[in-house]
Amino acid sequence: MTRPVPTVLPPDLYGKHVHDPTTRVLDRIATAKVTLSTLINRGRLPSGVNDHRFPVVVTDRVLVAADADVVSLRLESPSGRSLPRWQPGAHIDLELPSGRIRQYSLCGDPADRGAYRIAVRRIPDGGGGSIEVHDELAVGTELMVRGPRNAFLFAPPGRGSTARRLHFVAGGIGITPILAMARAADRLGVPWTMVYCGRTLDTIPFLDEIAEFGDRVTVRTDADHGIPTAADLLAGVDGDTAVYCCGPTVMTAALLSAIRDMDGVEFHSERFSPAPVVDGAPFAVRLAATGEIVEVGADETMLAAILRARPNQPYSCRQGFCGTCVVRVVAGSPDHRDTVLTDSDHAEGKTLACVSRGHGDTLVLDL
Ligand code: FES
């Protein structure tokens, strides 16, 4: 049985690419038929975690979608040294000149130790990171990166998966980790197929590279084919298949729902935007430096509320795994909802504003 993909589209559909723990929540309700990606321990992943911080320089930039809204950057070591190894699905943290930290999947060739490649869609109404990448990161710009880290592990058949074939589903800029996975599958000689979606052909990045894969890839656009159903995205998928999806929330949720009813199908996913707040109750935070009171609504994050008062408050993933938004609670009892901080971090008052909340009382933050 398949269910239609919801027709209410988020503003960043096919757009901003960040990492997502929604499947962590969905996993708790999934049936045993579905094997989810290892997002459960995101932030404490047993492998692929790398906290290296090192300089890179932009050595090339190319517009990779016809609408010019997606730029691909080639990043190399300024000294010509080899860059840390990575596997398909990995991402790096980019420290932008403004101080913003943003995460982008690596979409180049893991065998190329001389360069990383990322691709970034311009999001006019986002947090400003993508605009900064587009407008400020010219060839020759030096910046720091951290990682690579891998929270979207690729385990091809015979190397950690009992599946016999792979099926990739990519939505817009979600092609970035999927592209590296497809190339890896190609090299390994694993049978695979892909459905690649976007609003229009003009908005879909890397069409030229995708064309090299021939008819294994089905490109479909909302404009020409309508919004896809889960059945459209899973066409030809049966048992013994591992499905890897990177796209918007509605896409991953619809696929997970459909795959739950399919025997022997693994599901691994990563999505763009933060999970909606679940079981939220309103509370207030007081910013200790000024005494300002900020009300946090039931359906918004503490980070979103803080940003109204402190627009430059640092954040990155907005999903509780990068640690960028850490704040210290000096009074009140937080409801910690992250998977990154340790018990001793929590005991010191640290909490992650993008996911953690209050218990109804006022939290006083060291801000
Ligand atoms: S912004 Fe990444 S943990 Fe909060």
Short mmCIF file of C-alpha atoms and ligand atoms in Angstrom, two decimals:
data_model
loop_
_atom_site.label_atom_id
_atom_site.label_comp_id
_atom_site.label_asym_id
_atom_site.label_seq_id
_atom_site.Cartn_x
_atom_site.Cartn_y
_atom_site.Cartn_z
CA MET A 1 0.00 0.00 0.00
CA THR A 2 1.28 3.46 -0.78
CA ARG A 3 0.22 6.83 0.47
CA PRO A 4 0.29 10.08 -1.47
CA VAL A 5 2.95 12.61 -0.69
CA PRO A 6 1.35 15.56 1.16
CA THR A 7 0.51 18.38 -1.19
CA VAL A 8 1.28 21.22 1.22
CA LEU A 9 4.82 22.07 0.30
CA PRO A 10 7.30 23.57 2.75
CA PRO A 11 8.98 26.79 1.60
CA ASP A 12 12.32 25.07 1.28
CA LEU A 13 11.11 22.10 -0.74
CA TYR A 14 14.03 20.89 -2.86
CA GLY A 15 16.03 23.70 -1.29
CA LYS A 16 18.18 23.96 1.78
CA HIS A 17 20.09 20.87 2.71
CA VAL A 18 20.60 20.17 6.37
CA HIS A 19 20.60 16.99 8.32
CA ASP A 20 17.55 15.67 9.90
CA PRO A 21 16.59 13.51 12.86
CA THR A 22 12.89 13.24 12.09
CA THR A 23 13.36 9.66 11.12
CA ARG A 24 14.63 9.14 14.65
CA VAL A 25 11.15 9.93 15.86
CA LEU A 26 9.54 7.97 13.08
CA ASP A 27 11.81 5.04 13.85
CA ARG A 28 10.22 4.66 17.23
CA ILE A 29 6.92 3.93 15.57
CA ALA A 30 8.18 2.02 12.57
CA THR A 31 7.49 -1.67 12.21
CA ALA A 32 10.26 -4.22 12.23
CA LYS A 33 9.99 -4.43 8.44
CA VAL A 34 11.80 -1.15 8.06
CA THR A 35 15.47 -0.72 8.76
CA LEU A 36 16.23 2.94 9.22
CA SER A 37 19.47 4.73 8.81
CA THR A 38 21.71 5.11 11.81
CA LEU A 39 20.40 8.58 12.56
CA ILE A 40 19.34 7.37 15.98
CA ASN A 41 22.70 8.15 17.49
CA ARG A 42 23.38 11.18 15.36
CA GLY A 43 26.01 13.26 17.00
CA ARG A 44 27.54 10.22 18.66
CA LEU A 45 27.90 8.15 15.58
CA PRO A 46 30.16 5.17 16.07
CA SER A 47 31.99 5.75 12.82
CA GLY A 48 32.68 8.53 10.41
CA VAL A 49 32.93 11.12 13.17
CA ASN A 50 35.77 13.51 12.61
CA ASP A 51 36.29 16.77 14.40
CA HIS A 52 39.26 17.93 12.34
CA ARG A 53 39.26 21.66 11.72
CA PHE A 54 41.42 22.84 8.87
CA PRO A 55 41.69 25.57 6.24
CA VAL A 56 40.53 25.26 2.66
CA VAL A 57 40.51 27.62 -0.26
CA VAL A 58 37.83 27.90 -2.95
CA THR A 59 39.55 26.90 -6.19
CA ASP A 60 36.55 26.73 -8.49
CA ARG A 61 32.89 27.64 -8.51
CA VAL A 62 30.33 26.53 -11.07
CA LEU A 63 26.61 27.13 -11.39
CA VAL A 64 25.14 23.66 -11.68
CA ALA A 65 21.44 24.34 -12.22
CA ALA A 66 20.01 26.17 -15.19
CA ASP A 67 18.23 28.69 -12.96
CA ALA A 68 21.65 29.65 -11.52
CA ASP A 69 20.41 29.09 -7.98
CA VAL A 70 22.81 26.25 -7.19
CA VAL A 71 26.54 26.85 -6.99
CA SER A 72 29.11 24.10 -6.73
CA LEU A 73 32.38 24.90 -4.94
CA ARG A 74 35.67 23.06 -5.18
CA LEU A 75 37.63 23.30 -1.93
CA GLU A 76 41.31 22.45 -1.62
CA SER A 77 43.97 22.75 1.04
CA PRO A 78 45.85 26.07 0.67
CA SER A 79 49.10 24.15 1.19
CA GLY A 80 48.22 21.43 -1.29
CA ARG A 81 47.98 18.76 1.39
CA SER A 82 45.61 15.83 1.10
CA LEU A 83 42.22 16.37 2.70
CA PRO A 84 40.78 13.96 5.28
CA ARG A 85 39.12 10.87 3.85
CA TRP A 86 35.36 10.64 3.57
CA GLN A 87 32.68 8.20 2.50
CA PRO A 88 29.48 8.85 0.51
CA GLY A 89 26.88 10.51 2.72
CA ALA A 90 29.47 12.58 4.61
CA HIS A 91 29.17 16.31 5.20
CA ILE A 92 31.45 19.11 6.35
CA ASP A 93 30.82 22.16 8.48
CA LEU A 94 31.73 25.33 6.64
CA GLU A 95 32.75 28.29 8.82
CA LEU A 96 31.60 31.24 6.74
CA PRO A 97 33.33 34.64 6.93
CA SER A 98 30.38 36.06 8.91
CA GLY A 99 30.84 33.42 11.59
CA ARG A 100 27.85 31.40 10.45
CA ILE A 101 28.43 27.66 10.42
CA ARG A 102 26.61 25.64 7.81
CA GLN A 103 26.70 21.98 6.89
CA TYR A 104 26.90 20.70 3.35
CA SER A 105 27.12 17.19 1.97
CA LEU A 106 30.18 16.24 -0.02
CA CYS A 107 29.22 15.48 -3.59
CA GLY A 108 32.59 14.93 -5.27
CA ASP A 109 34.72 11.85 -5.56
CA PRO A 110 35.89 10.29 -2.27
CA ALA A 111 38.94 8.99 -4.12
CA ASP A 112 40.05 12.55 -4.86
CA ARG A 113 42.03 13.41 -1.72
CA GLY A 114 42.99 16.75 -3.25
CA ALA A 115 39.58 18.43 -3.15
CA TYR A 116 36.09 18.43 -1.72
CA ARG A 117 33.04 19.47 -3.69
CA ILE A 118 29.85 20.88 -2.20
CA ALA A 119 26.76 22.36 -3.83
CA VAL A 120 24.55 25.00 -2.27
CA ARG A 121 21.11 26.20 -3.31
CA ARG A 122 20.44 29.88 -2.75
CA ILE A 123 17.59 30.24 -0.23
CA PRO A 124 16.46 33.89 -0.26
CA ASP A 125 14.33 33.53 2.86
CA GLY A 126 16.67 31.24 4.79
CA GLY A 127 19.12 32.11 7.54
CA GLY A 128 21.55 33.88 5.21
CA GLY A 129 24.15 31.13 4.96
CA SER A 130 23.38 30.12 1.39
CA ILE A 131 23.32 33.74 0.25
CA GLU A 132 26.72 34.26 1.82
CA VAL A 133 28.07 31.20 0.03
CA HIS A 134 26.72 32.48 -3.29
CA ASP A 135 27.72 36.10 -2.88
CA GLU A 136 30.90 36.00 -0.80
CA LEU A 137 32.78 32.81 -1.54
CA ALA A 138 34.72 33.71 -4.65
CA VAL A 139 37.62 31.71 -6.04
CA GLY A 140 40.56 32.37 -3.72
CA THR A 141 38.47 32.77 -0.55
CA GLU A 142 39.99 30.92 2.38
CA LEU A 143 37.84 29.55 5.14
CA MET A 144 37.85 26.88 7.80
CA VAL A 145 35.97 23.63 7.66
CA ARG A 146 35.34 20.88 10.20
CA GLY A 147 34.78 17.23 9.55
CA PRO A 148 34.07 15.30 7.49
CA ARG A 149 31.34 13.61 9.50
CA ASN A 150 28.93 11.00 8.26
CA ALA A 151 25.40 10.81 9.60
CA PHE A 152 23.95 9.23 6.44
CA LEU A 153 25.97 6.05 6.26
CA PHE A 154 26.10 4.20 2.99
CA ALA A 155 26.24 0.41 3.41
CA PRO A 156 26.06 -1.16 -0.03
CA PRO A 157 25.10 -4.79 -0.59
CA GLY A 158 27.79 -7.13 0.66
CA ARG A 159 29.29 -4.38 2.78
CA GLY A 160 26.92 -4.09 5.68
CA SER A 161 23.59 -4.66 4.00
CA THR A 162 21.75 -7.83 3.02
CA ALA A 163 19.91 -5.99 0.23
CA ARG A 164 20.76 -7.03 -3.31
CA ARG A 165 20.03 -3.77 -5.05
CA LEU A 166 19.82 -0.07 -4.30
CA HIS A 167 17.20 2.53 -5.07
CA PHE A 168 18.01 6.21 -4.59
CA VAL A 169 15.44 8.98 -4.22
CA ALA A 170 16.67 12.56 -4.40
CA GLY A 171 14.73 15.81 -4.14
CA GLY A 172 16.46 18.88 -5.57
CA ILE A 173 19.68 19.70 -3.73
CA GLY A 174 19.21 16.39 -1.92
CA ILE A 175 21.09 14.94 -4.86
CA THR A 176 24.40 15.91 -3.21
CA PRO A 177 24.92 12.87 -0.93
CA ILE A 178 23.02 10.64 -3.35
CA LEU A 179 25.35 11.52 -6.23
CA ALA A 180 28.37 10.24 -4.30
CA MET A 181 26.46 7.10 -3.33
CA ALA A 182 25.39 6.39 -6.92
CA ARG A 183 28.95 6.71 -8.15
CA ALA A 184 30.11 4.36 -5.39
CA ALA A 185 27.41 1.85 -6.32
CA ASP A 186 28.53 2.10 -9.93
CA ARG A 187 32.13 1.35 -9.00
CA LEU A 188 31.06 -1.61 -6.90
CA GLY A 189 28.94 -3.01 -9.71
CA VAL A 190 25.81 -2.99 -7.53
CA PRO A 191 22.49 -2.81 -9.41
CA TRP A 192 20.76 0.45 -8.69
CA THR A 193 18.06 2.85 -9.84
CA MET A 194 17.20 6.43 -8.96
CA VAL A 195 14.24 8.80 -9.01
CA TYR A 196 15.34 12.43 -9.01
CA CYS A 197 12.70 15.12 -8.45
CA GLY A 198 12.50 18.88 -8.61
CA ARG A 199 10.07 21.66 -9.29
CA THR A 200 11.16 22.23 -12.88
CA LEU A 201 14.07 21.05 -15.00
CA ASP A 202 15.71 24.47 -14.58
CA THR A 203 15.96 24.00 -10.83
CA ILE A 204 17.53 20.54 -10.86
CA PRO A 205 21.31 20.54 -10.30
CA PHE A 206 23.84 18.22 -11.92
CA LEU A 207 21.56 17.12 -14.76
CA ASP A 208 24.61 16.72 -17.00
CA GLU A 209 26.31 14.38 -14.57
CA ILE A 210 23.10 12.47 -13.94
CA ALA A 211 22.73 11.93 -17.68
CA GLU A 212 25.85 9.76 -17.58
CA PHE A 213 23.87 7.18 -15.62
CA GLY A 214 21.45 6.68 -18.51
CA ASP A 215 18.05 5.13 -17.93
CA ARG A 216 18.84 4.03 -14.40
CA VAL A 217 17.76 7.53 -13.39
CA THR A 218 14.19 8.78 -13.77
CA VAL A 219 14.06 12.57 -13.63
CA ARG A 220 10.63 13.96 -12.86
CA THR A 221 9.44 17.46 -12.19
CA ASP A 222 6.40 18.78 -10.40
CA ALA A 223 5.75 21.02 -13.39
CA ASP A 224 5.69 18.18 -15.92
CA HIS A 225 4.59 15.18 -13.88
CA GLY A 226 2.84 16.58 -10.82
CA ILE A 227 3.86 16.12 -7.22
CA PRO A 228 5.10 12.54 -6.87
CA THR A 229 3.35 9.90 -4.81
CA ALA A 230 5.31 7.38 -2.80
CA ALA A 231 4.42 4.85 -5.51
CA ASP A 232 6.05 7.10 -8.11
CA LEU A 233 9.19 7.38 -6.01
CA LEU A 234 9.37 3.65 -5.33
CA ALA A 235 8.52 2.43 -8.82
CA GLY A 236 10.10 -0.99 -9.36
CA VAL A 237 11.20 -1.39 -5.75
CA ASP A 238 10.51 -4.78 -4.23
CA GLY A 239 12.12 -6.89 -1.50
CA ASP A 240 15.88 -7.11 -1.09
CA THR A 241 16.27 -3.42 -1.87
CA ALA A 242 17.88 -0.69 0.19
CA VAL A 243 16.29 2.71 -0.40
CA TYR A 244 18.38 5.84 0.23
CA CYS A 245 16.45 9.11 0.22
CA CYS A 246 17.57 12.69 0.63
CA GLY A 247 14.87 15.29 0.23
CA PRO A 248 12.24 17.33 2.00
CA THR A 249 10.32 16.13 5.02
CA VAL A 250 7.18 15.31 3.08
CA MET A 251 9.18 13.05 0.79
CA THR A 252 11.01 11.09 3.48
CA ALA A 253 7.87 10.76 5.59
CA ALA A 254 5.83 9.47 2.66
CA LEU A 255 8.50 6.95 1.71
CA LEU A 256 8.87 5.69 5.24
CA SER A 257 5.13 5.27 5.53
CA ALA A 258 4.97 3.29 2.29
CA ILE A 259 8.04 1.17 2.96
CA ARG A 260 6.65 0.09 6.30
CA ASP A 261 4.20 -2.02 4.31
CA MET A 262 6.88 -3.59 2.10
CA ASP A 263 8.74 -6.74 3.10
CA GLY A 264 12.52 -6.78 3.06
CA VAL A 265 13.07 -3.14 2.11
CA GLU A 266 15.62 -1.08 4.04
CA PHE A 267 15.15 2.65 4.37
CA HIS A 268 17.91 5.19 4.95
CA SER A 269 17.17 8.88 4.80
CA GLU A 270 18.33 12.39 5.34
CA ARG A 271 16.17 15.43 4.86
CA PHE A 272 16.44 19.19 4.56
CA SER A 273 14.65 20.93 7.33
CA PRO A 274 14.24 20.60 11.09
CA ALA A 275 11.59 18.30 12.45
CA PRO A 276 8.43 19.99 13.61
CA VAL A 277 8.19 20.48 17.36
CA VAL A 278 6.45 17.46 18.89
CA ASP A 279 4.69 17.62 22.25
CA GLY A 280 5.72 21.22 22.74
CA ALA A 281 4.31 23.45 25.46
CA PRO A 282 4.86 27.19 25.68
CA PHE A 283 7.48 28.47 28.09
CA ALA A 284 9.66 31.54 28.51
CA VAL A 285 13.36 32.24 28.60
CA ARG A 286 15.06 35.18 30.27
CA LEU A 287 18.27 36.47 28.72
CA ALA A 288 20.47 37.09 31.73
CA ALA A 289 22.57 39.89 30.22
CA THR A 290 19.61 42.18 29.62
CA GLY A 291 16.78 40.61 31.60
CA GLU A 292 14.78 40.40 28.40
CA ILE A 293 11.96 37.83 28.46
CA VAL A 294 11.40 35.81 25.29
CA GLU A 295 8.25 33.74 24.95
CA VAL A 296 8.63 30.37 23.23
CA GLY A 297 5.48 29.15 21.53
CA ALA A 298 4.30 25.54 21.72
CA ASP A 299 5.13 24.90 18.09
CA GLU A 300 8.44 26.73 17.81
CA THR A 301 11.93 26.00 19.06
CA MET A 302 13.74 27.88 21.79
CA LEU A 303 16.34 28.78 19.16
CA ALA A 304 13.72 30.36 16.91
CA ALA A 305 12.47 32.45 19.80
CA ILE A 306 16.00 33.49 20.86
CA LEU A 307 16.80 34.54 17.29
CA ARG A 308 14.01 37.13 17.46
CA ALA A 309 15.92 38.87 20.25
CA ARG A 310 19.45 37.87 19.25
CA PRO A 311 19.53 37.59 15.43
CA ASN A 312 23.24 36.71 15.47
CA GLN A 313 22.93 33.79 17.86
CA PRO A 314 24.99 30.96 16.30
CA TYR A 315 23.28 27.86 14.92
CA SER A 316 23.76 25.40 12.12
CA CYS A 317 21.87 22.11 11.83
CA ARG A 318 18.79 23.13 13.86
CA GLN A 319 18.30 19.46 14.60
CA GLY A 320 20.26 18.83 17.75
CA PHE A 321 23.36 17.16 16.45
CA CYS A 322 26.01 19.76 15.56
CA GLY A 323 26.22 21.50 18.93
CA THR A 324 26.54 25.01 17.46
CA CYS A 325 23.52 26.43 19.28
CA VAL A 326 24.62 25.38 22.77
CA VAL A 327 23.53 27.76 25.52
CA ARG A 328 23.97 27.61 29.29
CA VAL A 329 20.97 27.52 31.56
CA VAL A 330 21.69 29.36 34.80
CA ALA A 331 18.26 28.85 36.36
CA GLY A 332 15.27 26.63 35.61
CA SER A 333 15.02 23.00 34.53
CA PRO A 334 15.49 22.33 30.81
CA ASP A 335 13.93 19.40 28.97
CA HIS A 336 17.03 18.18 27.12
CA ARG A 337 16.11 16.69 23.75
CA ASP A 338 19.51 16.40 22.10
CA THR A 339 21.64 13.33 21.43
CA VAL A 340 24.98 15.11 21.56
CA LEU A 341 25.61 16.51 25.02
CA THR A 342 26.75 14.28 27.84
CA ASP A 343 25.20 14.01 31.26
CA SER A 344 28.03 16.13 32.62
CA ASP A 345 27.36 18.76 29.92
CA HIS A 346 23.75 18.85 31.07
CA ALA A 347 24.88 19.02 34.70
CA GLU A 348 26.93 22.10 33.79
CA GLY A 349 23.75 23.70 32.45
CA LYS A 350 24.52 23.25 28.76
CA THR A 351 21.59 22.65 26.47
CA LEU A 352 20.91 22.83 22.73
CA ALA A 353 18.47 25.60 21.99
CA CYS A 354 17.32 24.14 18.66
CA VAL A 355 15.71 21.07 20.21
CA SER A 356 15.59 21.40 24.00
CA ARG A 357 12.78 23.14 25.79
CA GLY A 358 11.58 24.23 29.21
CA HIS A 359 9.21 22.37 31.46
CA GLY A 360 6.82 25.28 31.64
CA ASP A 361 8.82 27.47 34.00
CA THR A 362 11.12 30.25 32.89
CA LEU A 363 14.62 29.25 31.86
CA VAL A 364 17.32 31.83 32.53
CA LEU A 365 20.00 31.66 29.86
CA ASP A 366 23.55 32.95 30.04
CA LEU A 367 22.99 35.22 27.05
S1 FES B 1 21.97 24.11 15.61
FE1 FES B 1 22.97 22.20 15.55
S2 FES B 1 22.61 21.37 17.53
FE2 FES B 1 21.43 23.15 17.46
#
